[in-house]
Coordinates of C-alpha atoms in Angstrom, one line a residue:
X1 CA -2.4 -5.0 -29.5
X2 CA 1.1 -4.0 -28.5
X3 CA 3.5 -5.2 -31.0
X4 CA 6.4 -3.0 -29.6
X5 CA 9.9 -4.3 -30.3
X6 CA 11.2 -6.3 -27.3
X7 CA 14.8 -5.4 -26.7
X8 CA 16.9 -8.2 -25.1
X9 CA 18.4 -5.6 -22.8
X10 CA 14.8 -4.9 -21.3
X11 CA 13.9 -8.6 -20.7
X12 CA 14.1 -9.5 -17.0
X13 CA 12.6 -13.0 -16.9
X14 CA 11.7 -15.6 -19.7
X15 CA 9.1 -18.3 -19.5
X16 CA 8.1 -20.9 -22.2
X17 CA 5.6 -18.5 -23.6
X18 CA 6.5 -15.1 -22.0
X19 CA 8.9 -12.3 -21.5
X20 CA 8.7 -10.3 -18.3
X21 CA 10.2 -6.9 -19.2
X22 CA 10.3 -3.2 -18.1
X23 CA 7.7 -0.9 -19.7
X24 CA 8.6 1.7 -22.4
X25 CA 6.6 4.3 -24.1
X26 CA 5.6 2.1 -26.9
X27 CA 3.4 0.3 -24.3
X28 CA 1.2 3.3 -23.6
X29 CA -1.8 2.5 -25.7
X30 CA -2.0 -1.1 -25.1
X31 CA -1.6 -0.6 -21.3
X32 CA -4.4 1.8 -21.4
X33 CA -6.7 -0.2 -23.6
X34 CA -6.8 -3.4 -21.3
X35 CA -6.8 -1.4 -18.0
X36 CA -9.6 0.9 -19.3
X37 CA -11.7 -2.4 -19.8
X38 CA -14.3 -2.4 -17.0
X39 CA -13.9 -6.2 -16.6
X40 CA -10.3 -5.7 -15.8
X41 CA -10.7 -2.6 -13.6
X42 CA -13.7 -3.9 -11.5
X43 CA -11.5 -5.1 -8.6
X44 CA -8.6 -2.8 -9.1
X45 CA -8.2 0.6 -7.6
X46 CA -9.0 2.7 -10.8
X47 CA -12.3 3.2 -12.6
X48 CA -10.9 4.2 -15.9
X49 CA -7.3 4.2 -17.3
X50 CA -6.6 6.9 -19.9
X51 CA -3.5 6.9 -22.2
X52 CA -2.4 9.9 -20.0
X53 CA -2.6 7.6 -16.8
X54 CA -0.7 4.9 -18.8
X55 CA 2.0 7.3 -19.8
X56 CA 2.3 8.6 -16.2
X57 CA 2.6 5.2 -14.7
X58 CA 5.2 4.3 -17.3
X59 CA 7.1 7.4 -16.5
X60 CA 7.1 6.6 -12.7
X61 CA 8.3 3.1 -13.0
X62 CA 10.9 3.5 -15.9
X63 CA 13.8 3.7 -13.6
X64 CA 12.7 1.1 -11.2
X65 CA 14.6 -2.2 -11.5
X66 CA 13.8 -5.5 -10.0
X67 CA 17.3 -6.3 -8.6
X68 CA 17.3 -2.6 -7.0
X69 CA 14.0 -2.4 -5.7
X70 CA 13.3 0.5 -3.2
X71 CA 11.3 -0.5 -0.2
X72 CA 7.9 0.8 -0.4
X73 CA 7.9 1.6 -4.0
X74 CA 5.8 -0.4 -6.5
X75 CA 7.6 -1.8 -9.6
X76 CA 5.6 -2.6 -12.6
X77 CA 6.7 -5.3 -15.1
X78 CA 5.2 -5.8 -18.6
X79 CA 4.1 -9.4 -19.5
X80 CA 4.7 -9.9 -23.2
X81 CA 4.0 -12.9 -25.5
X82 CA 7.3 -14.2 -26.8
X83 CA 5.9 -14.9 -30.4
X84 CA 3.6 -12.1 -30.9
X85 CA 5.2 -9.6 -28.6
X86 CA 1.7 -8.6 -27.6
X87 CA 1.3 -6.9 -24.2
X88 CA -0.7 -9.4 -22.1
X89 CA -0.7 -7.6 -18.8
X90 CA 1.4 -6.5 -16.1
X91 CA 2.7 -7.6 -12.7
X92 CA 3.3 -5.3 -9.6
X93 CA 6.0 -6.0 -6.9
X94 CA 6.8 -4.0 -3.7
X95 CA 9.1 -4.7 -0.8
X96 CA 7.1 -4.1 2.5
X97 CA 8.3 -0.9 4.4
X98 CA 7.9 -2.9 7.6
X99 CA 9.9 -5.7 6.5
X100 CA 12.2 -5.7 3.5
X101 CA 12.3 -9.5 3.5
X102 CA 8.6 -9.4 2.5
X103 CA 7.0 -8.4 -0.7
X104 CA 3.6 -7.8 -2.1
X105 CA 2.6 -8.8 -5.7
X106 CA -0.3 -7.8 -7.9
X107 CA -1.4 -8.1 -11.4
X108 CA -3.8 -7.3 -14.1
X109 CA -4.3 -8.9 -17.5
X110 CA -6.3 -8.2 -20.7
X111 CA -9.4 -10.3 -20.9
X112 CA -8.4 -12.1 -23.9
X113 CA -5.4 -13.4 -22.0
X114 CA -7.7 -14.8 -19.2
X115 CA -8.1 -18.6 -18.8
X116 CA -4.9 -19.6 -20.7
X117 CA -2.3 -19.8 -17.8
X118 CA -0.6 -16.6 -18.6
X119 CA -0.9 -14.9 -15.1
X120 CA 0.1 -18.3 -13.4
X121 CA 3.1 -18.6 -15.7
X122 CA 4.3 -15.0 -15.2
X123 CA 3.7 -15.0 -11.4
X124 CA 5.4 -18.3 -11.0
X125 CA 8.6 -16.8 -12.7
X126 CA 8.6 -13.8 -10.3
X127 CA 8.1 -15.7 -7.2
X128 CA 11.0 -18.0 -8.2
X129 CA 13.1 -14.9 -8.8
X130 CA 12.1 -13.3 -5.7
X131 CA 12.8 -16.2 -3.5
X132 CA 16.1 -17.3 -5.3
X133 CA 17.7 -14.2 -6.4
X134 CA 16.3 -11.7 -3.9
X135 CA 16.3 -14.0 -1.1
X136 CA 13.0 -12.9 0.2
X137 CA 11.4 -14.7 3.2
X138 CA 7.7 -14.2 2.4
X139 CA 5.4 -12.9 -0.3
X140 CA 1.7 -11.8 0.1
X141 CA -1.2 -10.7 -2.3
X142 CA -4.2 -8.9 -1.5
X143 CA -7.5 -9.5 -3.4
X144 CA -11.2 -9.0 -3.2
X145 CA -12.9 -12.2 -2.3
X146 CA -15.6 -11.7 -4.9
X147 CA -12.8 -11.9 -7.5
X148 CA -12.9 -15.7 -7.7
X149 CA -10.5 -15.8 -10.5
X150 CA -7.8 -14.1 -8.4
X151 CA -8.4 -16.3 -5.5
X152 CA -8.1 -19.5 -7.6
X153 CA -4.9 -18.1 -9.2
X154 CA -3.2 -17.4 -5.8
X155 CA -4.2 -20.7 -4.4
X156 CA -2.8 -22.5 -7.6
X157 CA 0.4 -20.7 -6.9
X158 CA 0.4 -22.5 -3.5
X159 CA -0.4 -19.3 -1.5
X160 CA -2.4 -19.8 1.5
X161 CA -5.2 -17.7 2.8
X162 CA -4.1 -16.0 5.9
X163 CA -6.8 -13.5 6.6
X164 CA -10.0 -11.9 5.5
X165 CA -10.8 -8.6 6.7
X166 CA -14.4 -7.8 6.6
X167 CA -15.5 -4.4 5.1
X168 CA -12.0 -3.1 5.7
X169 CA -11.7 -1.0 2.6
X170 CA -13.7 1.9 1.3
X171 CA -13.7 0.7 -2.3
X172 CA -15.6 2.5 -5.1
X173 CA -18.4 3.9 -2.9
X174 CA -19.0 0.9 -0.7
X175 CA -17.3 -1.2 2.0
X176 CA -15.4 -4.1 0.6
X177 CA -13.6 -7.3 2.3
X178 CA -10.0 -7.9 1.7
X179 CA -8.3 -11.3 1.5
X180 CA -4.6 -11.7 2.3
X181 CA -2.8 -14.8 0.8
X182 CA 0.9 -15.5 1.5
X183 CA 3.7 -18.0 0.8
X184 CA 7.1 -18.4 2.5
X185 CA 10.3 -19.1 0.6
X186 CA 10.7 -22.5 2.0
X187 CA 7.1 -23.5 0.9
X188 CA 7.7 -22.2 -2.6
X189 CA 11.1 -23.9 -2.9
X190 CA 9.9 -27.1 -1.6
X191 CA 7.2 -27.4 -4.3
X192 CA 9.5 -26.0 -7.0
X193 CA 12.9 -27.5 -6.5
X194 CA 13.9 -27.8 -10.1
X195 CA 13.7 -24.0 -10.5
X196 CA 16.3 -23.2 -7.7
X197 CA 19.3 -21.5 -8.9

């Protein structure tokens, strides 16, 4: 469990139960621990995630900020429980190189945080910020269709299935399918009018 102090200066977004903030060195062990869990990694690009890998990721993203995103570079945000300061997971965000009005999102959460709505809460805050503050037009997410939890989460967020590419990815020694979900700004804002700024 990460009980790293959450500085108000590092908090990007708040939800009723969560802080979304930038990563710092104190998160290294907790990030490595949940990403190294085979249940978390099964549909991710990594097989294992050492403390060295976690430290490298934090070093790479430490100077990337949500309001100054560089096209084509992934930004990682820590998802932290407001009361316990426990690191529950992380969100990924990247502006598309072919269209800077489009972004892709990703996520991973520790197993003990599954099934409690934390990912939905965190992603809702990120989508709301992206559409209202960054004025994006469209956000997509890619997931393995075998990852039923992820598919249900994206559908619950209001994202629509736009494509399923059969055996399009060489993934962990076998060909895997890839599902693309998407949502437009107007679709999000119509279903979340009270969150508009």
